[in-house]
């Protein structure tokens, strides 16, 4: 039986093939070793990182991102969605009292509580945010400010102004953001001090002046878990009285009694002054950022919201606002107002609004030129739920027309 023998000619490994195999093995080993040292985060495209930064939005968080790497530092200014949350408010009265010991004289403060708002500062700022502040503008000492302005504190320990804390205005903080399209600034609270249980909300749209404003108020808000059987009987009686008042075509008597009329006048004027003061303070930001599509100045309490769209922002750049001579705010033009009132308004979720009042405001000049004056659909969609439902219910009631002079 013959044995099988391999043919040397077919089993021989050529030197060239052997060298190629060894080179490939070395390359694979080298690639494996070097891959453990690669930062795969660097392989993400800039567009994906910007998407994440835009989702973050918050200026403080973006400030921390700035110090992570040079790449982040270069990408953060390209963010187009920015949110500035303010932690505390310092009025000009605080500055005047601290500087009186240095200056021989100081200007007297205005009698209006709104003429001295708003110097805004960030409290409890971390060191990473200081890097963003340094990148986004020069320092300004708060003692040297003349007139109310928006300010962002850069000191880590947040000592009072007497200690010479330096501040950065939002204009300075946002200076190197080159492509902001959506900007939201949020105050720590509303300017209008109201009693517990009282409802007051407003929203105003501005161009170079007031375009429209909607105010929703109630003397008290009663949730369904606070409604007793006795109160249910009272509510039923109030509902019957409402029907009688609607029939005779006059404003219900409850609108005038117990200071109700005075309260609603204060709500209306105070909301308009607060809105015009906010608008006045936004001028530097609007002038600096030509790419803005939307600007919102709100507060954490949800009390008031000032909104400006792209057309309104452009209008302000082309046509400068008219400032009030009495205080640092935009002049409010002569107004036409529509008012709806209900002594008792029960919402579908069981919440009851006592003395519910809705006011829709437009400039008299605008109302005279527009044909859709009777259209109040824009009013009923102004507020989020459940107050959107309250507005929709109120506009179905009798409408009362009022006028107000410029102030």
mmCIF file of C-alpha atoms in Angstrom:
data_model
loop_
_atom_site.group_PDB
_atom_site.id
_atom_site.type_symbol
_atom_site.label_atom_id
_atom_site.label_comp_id
_atom_site.label_asym_id
_atom_site.label_seq_id
_atom_site.Cartn_x
_atom_site.Cartn_y
_atom_site.Cartn_z
ATOM 1 C CA UNK A 1 0.000 0.000 0.000
ATOM 2 C CA UNK A 2 1.547 3.179 -1.118
ATOM 3 C CA UNK A 3 1.680 6.166 1.290
ATOM 4 C CA UNK A 4 0.468 9.661 0.346
ATOM 5 C CA UNK A 5 3.228 12.247 0.084
ATOM 6 C CA UNK A 6 2.695 15.949 -0.252
ATOM 7 C CA UNK A 7 4.010 17.624 -3.308
ATOM 8 C CA UNK A 8 6.729 20.043 -2.245
ATOM 9 C CA UNK A 9 5.849 22.308 -5.146
ATOM 10 C CA UNK A 10 2.292 22.886 -3.878
ATOM 11 C CA UNK A 11 2.971 23.081 -0.117
ATOM 12 C CA UNK A 12 5.774 25.619 -0.268
ATOM 13 C CA UNK A 13 5.097 29.084 1.149
ATOM 14 C CA UNK A 14 6.621 31.775 -0.978
ATOM 15 C CA UNK A 15 8.697 34.417 0.843
ATOM 16 C CA UNK A 16 6.630 37.295 -0.638
ATOM 17 C CA UNK A 17 3.312 35.931 0.692
ATOM 18 C CA UNK A 18 4.828 35.289 4.101
ATOM 19 C CA UNK A 19 6.083 38.879 4.377
ATOM 20 C CA UNK A 20 2.679 40.253 3.338
ATOM 21 C CA UNK A 21 0.887 38.189 5.996
ATOM 22 C CA UNK A 22 3.265 39.373 8.700
ATOM 23 C CA UNK A 23 2.789 43.020 7.678
ATOM 24 C CA UNK A 24 -0.998 42.667 7.781
ATOM 25 C CA UNK A 25 -0.846 41.098 11.233
ATOM 26 C CA UNK A 26 1.346 43.916 12.540
ATOM 27 C CA UNK A 27 -0.999 46.535 11.088
ATOM 28 C CA UNK A 28 -3.999 44.886 12.734
ATOM 29 C CA UNK A 29 -2.223 44.769 16.092
ATOM 30 C CA UNK A 30 -1.144 48.402 15.771
ATOM 31 C CA UNK A 31 -4.683 49.491 14.887
ATOM 32 C CA UNK A 32 -6.105 47.623 17.877
ATOM 33 C CA UNK A 33 -3.607 49.205 20.243
ATOM 34 C CA UNK A 34 -4.110 52.758 18.923
ATOM 35 C CA UNK A 35 -7.931 52.494 18.951
ATOM 36 C CA UNK A 36 -7.887 52.310 22.726
ATOM 37 C CA UNK A 37 -6.281 55.791 22.797
ATOM 38 C CA UNK A 38 -8.802 57.445 20.419
ATOM 39 C CA UNK A 39 -11.444 59.786 21.891
ATOM 40 C CA UNK A 40 -14.461 58.616 19.915
ATOM 41 C CA UNK A 41 -16.373 61.719 21.026
ATOM 42 C CA UNK A 42 -14.116 63.698 18.705
ATOM 43 C CA UNK A 43 -15.458 61.692 15.814
ATOM 44 C CA UNK A 44 -18.967 63.177 16.265
ATOM 45 C CA UNK A 45 -19.733 65.833 13.641
ATOM 46 C CA UNK A 46 -20.110 69.467 14.640
ATOM 47 C CA UNK A 47 -23.734 69.473 13.494
ATOM 48 C CA UNK A 48 -24.623 66.770 16.045
ATOM 49 C CA UNK A 49 -22.881 68.618 18.868
ATOM 50 C CA UNK A 50 -24.682 71.845 17.952
ATOM 51 C CA UNK A 51 -27.966 69.946 18.006
ATOM 52 C CA UNK A 52 -27.199 68.866 21.588
ATOM 53 C CA UNK A 53 -26.120 72.380 22.618
ATOM 54 C CA UNK A 54 -29.344 73.823 21.203
ATOM 55 C CA UNK A 55 -31.320 71.333 23.280
ATOM 56 C CA UNK A 56 -29.400 72.484 26.366
ATOM 57 C CA UNK A 57 -30.009 76.172 25.645
ATOM 58 C CA UNK A 58 -29.352 77.390 29.195
ATOM 59 C CA UNK A 59 -26.559 79.977 29.290
ATOM 60 C CA UNK A 60 -25.065 78.641 32.526
ATOM 61 C CA UNK A 61 -24.853 75.104 31.168
ATOM 62 C CA UNK A 62 -23.353 76.370 27.924
ATOM 63 C CA UNK A 63 -20.788 78.250 29.982
ATOM 64 C CA UNK A 64 -19.732 74.984 31.589
ATOM 65 C CA UNK A 65 -19.553 73.330 28.173
ATOM 66 C CA UNK A 66 -17.220 76.101 27.030
ATOM 67 C CA UNK A 67 -14.435 75.011 29.374
ATOM 68 C CA UNK A 68 -14.585 71.326 28.410
ATOM 69 C CA UNK A 69 -12.442 71.657 25.300
ATOM 70 C CA UNK A 70 -11.303 74.082 22.638
ATOM 71 C CA UNK A 71 -13.715 72.492 20.213
ATOM 72 C CA UNK A 72 -16.684 73.127 22.528
ATOM 73 C CA UNK A 73 -15.409 76.645 23.118
ATOM 74 C CA UNK A 74 -15.567 77.323 19.391
ATOM 75 C CA UNK A 75 -18.976 75.671 18.875
ATOM 76 C CA UNK A 76 -20.962 77.253 21.714
ATOM 77 C CA UNK A 77 -21.106 80.715 20.039
ATOM 78 C CA UNK A 78 -22.865 79.067 17.073
ATOM 79 C CA UNK A 79 -25.859 77.968 19.185
ATOM 80 C CA UNK A 80 -29.134 79.427 17.867
ATOM 81 C CA UNK A 81 -31.448 78.594 20.804
ATOM 82 C CA UNK A 82 -30.499 80.333 24.067
ATOM 83 C CA UNK A 83 -32.259 80.587 27.431
ATOM 84 C CA UNK A 84 -31.150 83.134 30.054
ATOM 85 C CA UNK A 85 -32.566 82.378 33.517
ATOM 86 C CA UNK A 86 -32.198 85.181 36.037
ATOM 87 C CA UNK A 87 -31.784 84.329 39.727
ATOM 88 C CA UNK A 88 -32.428 87.648 41.456
ATOM 89 C CA UNK A 89 -33.389 91.259 40.786
ATOM 90 C CA UNK A 90 -31.533 94.361 41.979
ATOM 91 C CA UNK A 91 -33.204 97.725 41.428
ATOM 92 C CA UNK A 92 -31.452 101.010 40.903
ATOM 93 C CA UNK A 93 -32.493 102.054 44.398
ATOM 94 C CA UNK A 94 -29.973 99.557 45.769
ATOM 95 C CA UNK A 95 -27.201 101.111 43.703
ATOM 96 C CA UNK A 96 -28.117 104.682 44.622
ATOM 97 C CA UNK A 97 -28.002 103.863 48.340
ATOM 98 C CA UNK A 98 -24.581 102.251 48.036
ATOM 99 C CA UNK A 99 -23.131 105.110 46.005
ATOM 100 C CA UNK A 100 -24.506 107.947 48.159
ATOM 101 C CA UNK A 101 -21.480 107.752 50.454
ATOM 102 C CA UNK A 102 -19.173 108.256 47.479
ATOM 103 C CA UNK A 103 -21.087 110.932 45.528
ATOM 104 C CA UNK A 104 -22.127 114.244 47.050
ATOM 105 C CA UNK A 105 -25.516 114.016 45.417
ATOM 106 C CA UNK A 106 -27.685 111.401 43.709
ATOM 107 C CA UNK A 107 -30.834 111.543 41.643
ATOM 108 C CA UNK A 108 -34.087 110.858 43.447
ATOM 109 C CA UNK A 109 -35.854 107.620 42.676
ATOM 110 C CA UNK A 110 -39.087 107.657 40.715
ATOM 111 C CA UNK A 111 -42.369 107.302 42.581
ATOM 112 C CA UNK A 112 -43.355 104.509 40.232
ATOM 113 C CA UNK A 113 -42.261 101.063 41.303
ATOM 114 C CA UNK A 114 -41.670 100.160 37.695
ATOM 115 C CA UNK A 115 -39.371 103.051 36.835
ATOM 116 C CA UNK A 116 -36.566 101.454 38.802
ATOM 117 C CA UNK A 117 -36.776 97.925 37.411
ATOM 118 C CA UNK A 118 -34.795 95.874 36.388
ATOM 119 C CA UNK A 119 -31.157 95.202 37.181
ATOM 120 C CA UNK A 120 -30.826 91.469 36.825
ATOM 121 C CA UNK A 121 -28.037 89.372 38.195
ATOM 122 C CA UNK A 122 -27.229 85.710 38.269
ATOM 123 C CA UNK A 123 -26.723 84.352 41.787
ATOM 124 C CA UNK A 124 -24.613 81.338 42.710
ATOM 125 C CA UNK A 125 -22.623 81.385 39.478
ATOM 126 C CA UNK A 126 -20.056 78.647 39.145
ATOM 127 C CA UNK A 127 -16.501 79.201 37.954
ATOM 128 C CA UNK A 128 -17.123 77.621 34.533
ATOM 129 C CA UNK A 129 -19.688 80.350 33.852
ATOM 130 C CA UNK A 130 -17.035 82.988 34.528
ATOM 131 C CA UNK A 131 -15.134 81.658 31.523
ATOM 132 C CA UNK A 132 -18.181 82.263 29.350
ATOM 133 C CA UNK A 133 -18.643 85.750 30.804
ATOM 134 C CA UNK A 134 -15.009 86.620 30.133
ATOM 135 C CA UNK A 135 -15.325 85.393 26.581
ATOM 136 C CA UNK A 136 -18.602 87.232 25.992
ATOM 137 C CA UNK A 137 -17.715 90.741 27.020
ATOM 138 C CA UNK A 138 -15.816 93.192 29.196
ATOM 139 C CA UNK A 139 -16.581 93.617 32.849
ATOM 140 C CA UNK A 140 -18.776 96.435 34.063
ATOM 141 C CA UNK A 141 -18.804 97.576 37.687
ATOM 142 C CA UNK A 142 -22.337 97.756 39.028
ATOM 143 C CA UNK A 143 -21.580 100.995 40.840
ATOM 144 C CA UNK A 144 -21.022 102.819 37.596
ATOM 145 C CA UNK A 145 -24.410 101.981 36.111
ATOM 146 C CA UNK A 146 -26.733 104.881 35.413
ATOM 147 C CA UNK A 147 -30.333 103.848 35.046
ATOM 148 C CA UNK A 148 -31.901 100.404 35.244
ATOM 149 C CA UNK A 149 -30.335 97.703 33.123
ATOM 150 C CA UNK A 150 -30.087 93.954 32.803
ATOM 151 C CA UNK A 151 -27.007 92.574 34.529
ATOM 152 C CA UNK A 152 -25.332 89.203 34.977
ATOM 153 C CA UNK A 153 -23.017 88.823 37.955
ATOM 154 C CA UNK A 154 -19.618 87.298 37.328
ATOM 155 C CA UNK A 155 -18.370 87.080 40.920
ATOM 156 C CA UNK A 156 -18.298 83.577 42.352
ATOM 157 C CA UNK A 157 -19.011 84.585 45.936
ATOM 158 C CA UNK A 158 -21.890 86.932 44.977
ATOM 159 C CA UNK A 159 -21.164 89.570 47.614
ATOM 160 C CA UNK A 160 -23.442 92.616 47.666
ATOM 161 C CA UNK A 161 -22.737 95.655 45.493
ATOM 162 C CA UNK A 162 -21.058 97.401 48.416
ATOM 163 C CA UNK A 163 -18.235 94.909 47.968
ATOM 164 C CA UNK A 164 -17.768 96.048 44.373
ATOM 165 C CA UNK A 165 -19.271 93.063 42.563
ATOM 166 C CA UNK A 166 -18.830 93.281 38.809
ATOM 167 C CA UNK A 167 -21.719 92.367 36.531
ATOM 168 C CA UNK A 168 -22.208 91.421 32.919
ATOM 169 C CA UNK A 169 -25.355 92.483 31.115
ATOM 170 C CA UNK A 170 -27.136 89.900 28.953
ATOM 171 C CA UNK A 171 -26.020 92.004 25.994
ATOM 172 C CA UNK A 172 -22.413 91.326 26.975
ATOM 173 C CA UNK A 173 -23.012 87.686 27.852
ATOM 174 C CA UNK A 174 -24.669 87.085 24.486
ATOM 175 C CA UNK A 175 -22.198 89.197 22.533
ATOM 176 C CA UNK A 176 -20.282 86.336 20.933
ATOM 177 C CA UNK A 177 -23.345 84.257 20.100
ATOM 178 C CA UNK A 178 -23.325 84.858 16.381
ATOM 179 C CA UNK A 179 -26.434 83.018 15.198
ATOM 180 C CA UNK A 180 -29.148 83.301 17.872
ATOM 181 C CA UNK A 181 -32.591 82.734 16.395
ATOM 182 C CA UNK A 182 -34.643 81.905 19.484
ATOM 183 C CA UNK A 183 -33.951 83.764 22.719
ATOM 184 C CA UNK A 184 -35.852 83.401 25.976
ATOM 185 C CA UNK A 185 -35.062 85.461 29.072
ATOM 186 C CA UNK A 186 -36.768 84.379 32.289
ATOM 187 C CA UNK A 187 -37.077 86.629 35.329
ATOM 188 C CA UNK A 188 -37.195 85.045 38.808
ATOM 189 C CA UNK A 189 -40.709 86.374 39.449
ATOM 190 C CA UNK A 190 -43.334 88.740 38.128
ATOM 191 C CA UNK A 191 -42.999 92.474 38.818
ATOM 192 C CA UNK A 192 -46.550 92.807 40.160
ATOM 193 C CA UNK A 193 -46.997 91.906 43.795
ATOM 194 C CA UNK A 194 -50.368 90.218 44.239
ATOM 195 C CA UNK A 195 -52.044 88.611 47.236
ATOM 196 C CA UNK A 196 -52.186 84.866 47.692
ATOM 197 C CA UNK A 197 -55.103 83.304 45.874
ATOM 198 C CA UNK A 198 -55.396 86.174 43.360
ATOM 199 C CA UNK A 199 -54.953 85.303 39.689
ATOM 200 C CA UNK A 200 -53.214 87.724 37.333
ATOM 201 C CA UNK A 201 -51.715 86.783 33.974
ATOM 202 C CA UNK A 202 -50.834 88.897 30.961
ATOM 203 C CA UNK A 203 -49.272 88.515 27.552
ATOM 204 C CA UNK A 204 -48.133 91.399 25.359
ATOM 205 C CA UNK A 205 -46.827 91.521 21.795
ATOM 206 C CA UNK A 206 -44.605 94.439 20.803
ATOM 207 C CA UNK A 207 -43.056 95.845 17.655
ATOM 208 C CA UNK A 208 -41.738 99.378 17.989
ATOM 209 C CA UNK A 209 -44.717 99.895 20.291
ATOM 210 C CA UNK A 210 -47.508 97.782 21.768
ATOM 211 C CA UNK A 211 -49.282 95.574 19.216
ATOM 212 C CA UNK A 212 -51.695 93.871 21.598
ATOM 213 C CA UNK A 213 -52.059 92.774 25.194
ATOM 214 C CA UNK A 214 -54.359 90.306 26.935
ATOM 215 C CA UNK A 215 -54.908 90.310 30.706
ATOM 216 C CA UNK A 216 -56.692 87.606 32.699
ATOM 217 C CA UNK A 217 -57.477 88.187 36.363
ATOM 218 C CA UNK A 218 -59.627 86.794 39.151
ATOM 219 C CA UNK A 219 -60.175 88.009 42.702
ATOM 220 C CA UNK A 220 -59.789 84.430 43.936
ATOM 221 C CA UNK A 221 -59.273 80.929 42.591
ATOM 222 C CA UNK A 222 -61.037 78.056 44.313
ATOM 223 C CA UNK A 223 -59.968 74.513 43.483
ATOM 224 C CA UNK A 224 -62.531 71.715 43.477
ATOM 225 C CA UNK A 225 -61.110 70.147 46.656
ATOM 226 C CA UNK A 226 -61.885 73.374 48.561
ATOM 227 C CA UNK A 227 -65.507 73.651 47.463
ATOM 228 C CA UNK A 228 -67.891 72.789 50.280
ATOM 229 C CA UNK A 229 -71.609 72.095 50.005
ATOM 230 C CA UNK A 230 -72.397 75.578 51.328
ATOM 231 C CA UNK A 231 -70.120 77.078 48.723
ATOM 232 C CA UNK A 232 -71.799 75.035 46.005
ATOM 233 C CA UNK A 233 -75.126 76.623 46.963
ATOM 234 C CA UNK A 234 -73.481 80.039 46.882
ATOM 235 C CA UNK A 235 -72.049 79.281 43.448
ATOM 236 C CA UNK A 236 -75.473 78.281 42.163
ATOM 237 C CA UNK A 237 -76.919 81.574 43.417
ATOM 238 C CA UNK A 238 -74.043 83.463 41.796
ATOM 239 C CA UNK A 239 -74.665 81.691 38.501
ATOM 240 C CA UNK A 240 -78.338 82.734 38.623
ATOM 241 C CA UNK A 241 -77.306 86.332 39.325
ATOM 242 C CA UNK A 242 -74.955 86.208 36.341
ATOM 243 C CA UNK A 243 -77.838 85.218 34.068
ATOM 244 C CA UNK A 244 -79.912 88.181 35.320
ATOM 245 C CA UNK A 245 -77.043 90.620 34.785
ATOM 246 C CA UNK A 246 -76.504 89.370 31.243
ATOM 247 C CA UNK A 247 -80.162 89.944 30.473
ATOM 248 C CA UNK A 248 -80.191 93.630 31.452
ATOM 249 C CA UNK A 249 -77.050 94.379 29.399
ATOM 250 C CA UNK A 250 -75.123 96.226 32.150
ATOM 251 C CA UNK A 251 -71.911 95.335 33.939
ATOM 252 C CA UNK A 252 -72.813 93.265 37.029
ATOM 253 C CA UNK A 253 -72.928 95.184 40.310
ATOM 254 C CA UNK A 254 -70.229 92.931 41.772
ATOM 255 C CA UNK A 255 -67.787 94.490 39.300
ATOM 256 C CA UNK A 256 -67.982 97.785 41.209
ATOM 257 C CA UNK A 257 -68.450 96.674 44.809
ATOM 258 C CA UNK A 258 -65.740 95.852 47.370
ATOM 259 C CA UNK A 259 -63.100 97.726 45.380
ATOM 260 C CA UNK A 260 -63.579 95.502 42.336
ATOM 261 C CA UNK A 261 -63.390 98.310 39.773
ATOM 262 C CA UNK A 262 -60.287 99.860 41.339
ATOM 263 C CA UNK A 263 -58.611 96.442 41.490
ATOM 264 C CA UNK A 264 -59.163 95.797 37.785
ATOM 265 C CA UNK A 265 -57.914 99.247 36.813
ATOM 266 C CA UNK A 266 -54.748 98.573 38.813
ATOM 267 C CA UNK A 267 -54.341 95.170 37.126
ATOM 268 C CA UNK A 268 -54.648 96.713 33.671
ATOM 269 C CA UNK A 269 -52.345 99.693 34.158
ATOM 270 C CA UNK A 270 -49.752 97.725 36.131
ATOM 271 C CA UNK A 271 -49.582 94.976 33.508
ATOM 272 C CA UNK A 272 -49.131 97.514 30.714
ATOM 273 C CA UNK A 273 -46.377 99.326 32.624
ATOM 274 C CA UNK A 274 -44.592 96.038 33.374
ATOM 275 C CA UNK A 275 -44.779 95.007 29.716
ATOM 276 C CA UNK A 276 -43.532 98.387 28.438
ATOM 277 C CA UNK A 277 -40.638 98.362 30.946
ATOM 278 C CA UNK A 278 -39.546 94.919 29.746
ATOM 279 C CA UNK A 279 -39.769 96.053 26.133
ATOM 280 C CA UNK A 280 -37.612 99.111 26.792
ATOM 281 C CA UNK A 281 -34.827 97.031 28.329
ATOM 282 C CA UNK A 282 -34.591 94.684 25.343
ATOM 283 C CA UNK A 283 -33.369 97.342 22.887
ATOM 284 C CA UNK A 284 -29.611 96.576 23.104
ATOM 285 C CA UNK A 285 -30.127 92.843 22.580
ATOM 286 C CA UNK A 286 -32.434 93.389 19.602
ATOM 287 C CA UNK A 287 -29.979 95.820 18.000
ATOM 288 C CA UNK A 288 -27.048 93.453 18.509
ATOM 289 C CA UNK A 289 -28.607 90.220 17.208
ATOM 290 C CA UNK A 290 -29.976 90.663 13.707
ATOM 291 C CA UNK A 291 -30.605 86.916 13.279
ATOM 292 C CA UNK A 292 -33.328 86.734 15.944
ATOM 293 C CA UNK A 293 -36.594 85.117 14.856
ATOM 294 C CA UNK A 294 -38.235 85.064 18.280
ATOM 295 C CA UNK A 295 -37.645 86.878 21.559
ATOM 296 C CA UNK A 296 -39.551 86.075 24.760
ATOM 297 C CA UNK A 297 -39.172 87.793 28.122
ATOM 298 C CA UNK A 298 -41.125 85.840 30.735
ATOM 299 C CA UNK A 299 -40.977 85.164 34.467
ATOM 300 C CA UNK A 300 -40.784 81.987 36.530
ATOM 301 C CA UNK A 301 -44.174 82.713 38.141
ATOM 302 C CA UNK A 302 -45.908 82.648 34.766
ATOM 303 C CA UNK A 303 -47.376 86.064 35.511
ATOM 304 C CA UNK A 304 -46.403 87.928 32.363
ATOM 305 C CA UNK A 305 -44.958 87.162 28.936
ATOM 306 C CA UNK A 306 -43.626 89.647 26.391
ATOM 307 C CA UNK A 307 -43.244 88.240 22.865
ATOM 308 C CA UNK A 308 -41.702 89.560 19.660
ATOM 309 C CA UNK A 309 -41.578 87.719 16.340
ATOM 310 C CA UNK A 310 -39.200 88.393 13.457
ATOM 311 C CA UNK A 311 -41.401 91.045 11.815
ATOM 312 C CA UNK A 312 -41.848 92.888 15.110
ATOM 313 C CA UNK A 313 -38.126 92.745 15.860
ATOM 314 C CA UNK A 314 -37.329 94.187 12.443
ATOM 315 C CA UNK A 315 -39.932 96.916 12.947
ATOM 316 C CA UNK A 316 -38.185 98.024 16.140
ATOM 317 C CA UNK A 317 -34.819 98.212 14.365
ATOM 318 C CA UNK A 318 -36.267 100.351 11.566
ATOM 319 C CA UNK A 319 -38.609 102.480 13.690
ATOM 320 C CA UNK A 320 -37.156 103.367 17.112
ATOM 321 C CA UNK A 321 -39.511 103.156 20.058
ATOM 322 C CA UNK A 322 -41.004 106.179 21.809
ATOM 323 C CA UNK A 323 -39.825 106.283 25.409
ATOM 324 C CA UNK A 324 -41.927 107.540 28.300
ATOM 325 C CA UNK A 325 -40.629 110.795 29.772
ATOM 326 C CA UNK A 326 -41.589 109.718 33.284
ATOM 327 C CA UNK A 327 -39.604 106.495 33.486
ATOM 328 C CA UNK A 328 -37.439 104.115 31.520
ATOM 329 C CA UNK A 329 -40.107 102.268 29.589
ATOM 330 C CA UNK A 330 -41.772 102.346 26.204
ATOM 331 C CA UNK A 331 -44.606 104.829 25.803
ATOM 332 C CA UNK A 332 -48.002 103.102 25.827
ATOM 333 C CA UNK A 333 -50.197 104.505 23.004
ATOM 334 C CA UNK A 334 -53.884 105.375 23.205
ATOM 335 C CA UNK A 335 -55.792 102.121 23.571
ATOM 336 C CA UNK A 336 -59.076 100.444 22.750
ATOM 337 C CA UNK A 337 -60.052 97.749 25.243
ATOM 338 C CA UNK A 338 -62.613 94.992 25.256
ATOM 339 C CA UNK A 339 -63.612 93.612 28.634
ATOM 340 C CA UNK A 340 -65.431 90.451 29.640
ATOM 341 C CA UNK A 341 -66.486 89.803 33.218
ATOM 342 C CA UNK A 342 -68.062 86.980 35.197
ATOM 343 C CA UNK A 343 -68.696 87.165 38.962
ATOM 344 C CA UNK A 344 -68.509 83.387 39.005
ATOM 345 C CA UNK A 345 -66.811 81.212 36.380
ATOM 346 C CA UNK A 346 -66.632 77.463 36.879
ATOM 347 C CA UNK A 347 -64.172 75.640 34.626
ATOM 348 C CA UNK A 348 -64.707 72.063 33.357
ATOM 349 C CA UNK A 349 -62.138 70.701 35.843
ATOM 350 C CA UNK A 350 -64.108 72.118 38.776
ATOM 351 C CA UNK A 351 -61.920 75.155 39.440
ATOM 352 C CA UNK A 352 -63.941 78.291 40.188
ATOM 353 C CA UNK A 353 -62.766 81.827 39.341
ATOM 354 C CA UNK A 354 -64.384 84.534 41.436
ATOM 355 C CA UNK A 355 -64.620 87.897 39.697
ATOM 356 C CA UNK A 356 -63.050 86.559 36.492
ATOM 357 C CA UNK A 357 -62.005 89.389 34.179
ATOM 358 C CA UNK A 358 -60.532 89.246 30.683
ATOM 359 C CA UNK A 359 -59.216 92.381 28.939
ATOM 360 C CA UNK A 360 -58.106 92.481 25.287
ATOM 361 C CA UNK A 361 -56.112 95.588 24.383
ATOM 362 C CA UNK A 362 -55.038 97.071 21.063
ATOM 363 C CA UNK A 363 -53.798 100.537 20.079
ATOM 364 C CA UNK A 364 -56.634 102.826 18.969
ATOM 365 C CA UNK A 365 -54.813 103.600 15.728
ATOM 366 C CA UNK A 366 -54.499 99.903 14.915
ATOM 367 C CA UNK A 367 -58.128 99.194 15.760
ATOM 368 C CA UNK A 368 -59.257 101.975 13.416
ATOM 369 C CA UNK A 369 -57.364 100.560 10.427
ATOM 370 C CA UNK A 370 -58.093 96.848 10.827
ATOM 371 C CA UNK A 371 -61.352 95.297 9.728
ATOM 372 C CA UNK A 372 -61.080 92.272 12.011
ATOM 373 C CA UNK A 373 -61.593 94.249 15.218
ATOM 374 C CA UNK A 374 -64.552 92.051 16.155
ATOM 375 C CA UNK A 375 -62.439 88.917 15.748
ATOM 376 C CA UNK A 376 -61.354 87.808 19.222
ATOM 377 C CA UNK A 377 -59.979 84.383 18.293
ATOM 378 C CA UNK A 378 -56.477 85.612 19.126
ATOM 379 C CA UNK A 379 -57.660 86.351 22.664
ATOM 380 C CA UNK A 380 -58.977 82.864 23.421
ATOM 381 C CA UNK A 381 -55.714 81.201 22.381
ATOM 382 C CA UNK A 382 -53.418 83.433 24.431
ATOM 383 C CA UNK A 383 -53.074 81.393 27.634
ATOM 384 C CA UNK A 384 -52.210 77.800 28.388
ATOM 385 C CA UNK A 385 -54.685 75.498 30.096
ATOM 386 C CA UNK A 386 -56.697 75.710 32.228
ATOM 387 C CA UNK A 387 -56.709 79.466 31.684
ATOM 388 C CA UNK A 388 -57.110 79.094 27.941
ATOM 389 C CA UNK A 389 -60.485 77.503 28.626
ATOM 390 C CA UNK A 390 -61.368 80.372 30.974
ATOM 391 C CA UNK A 391 -60.603 82.883 28.209
ATOM 392 C CA UNK A 392 -62.711 80.944 25.702
ATOM 393 C CA UNK A 393 -65.643 80.906 28.124
ATOM 394 C CA UNK A 394 -65.342 84.613 28.901
ATOM 395 C CA UNK A 395 -65.267 85.837 25.270
ATOM 396 C CA UNK A 396 -68.684 84.221 24.778
ATOM 397 C CA UNK A 397 -70.146 86.599 27.327
ATOM 398 C CA UNK A 398 -71.255 90.189 26.858
ATOM 399 C CA UNK A 399 -68.474 92.512 25.642
ATOM 400 C CA UNK A 400 -67.832 95.929 27.193
ATOM 401 C CA UNK A 401 -65.773 98.481 25.250
ATOM 402 C CA UNK A 402 -63.422 100.926 26.972
ATOM 403 C CA UNK A 403 -60.780 103.457 25.962
ATOM 404 C CA UNK A 404 -57.551 104.620 27.587
ATOM 405 C CA UNK A 405 -55.293 107.561 26.794
ATOM 406 C CA UNK A 406 -51.588 107.247 26.106
ATOM 407 C CA UNK A 407 -49.299 107.198 29.137
#
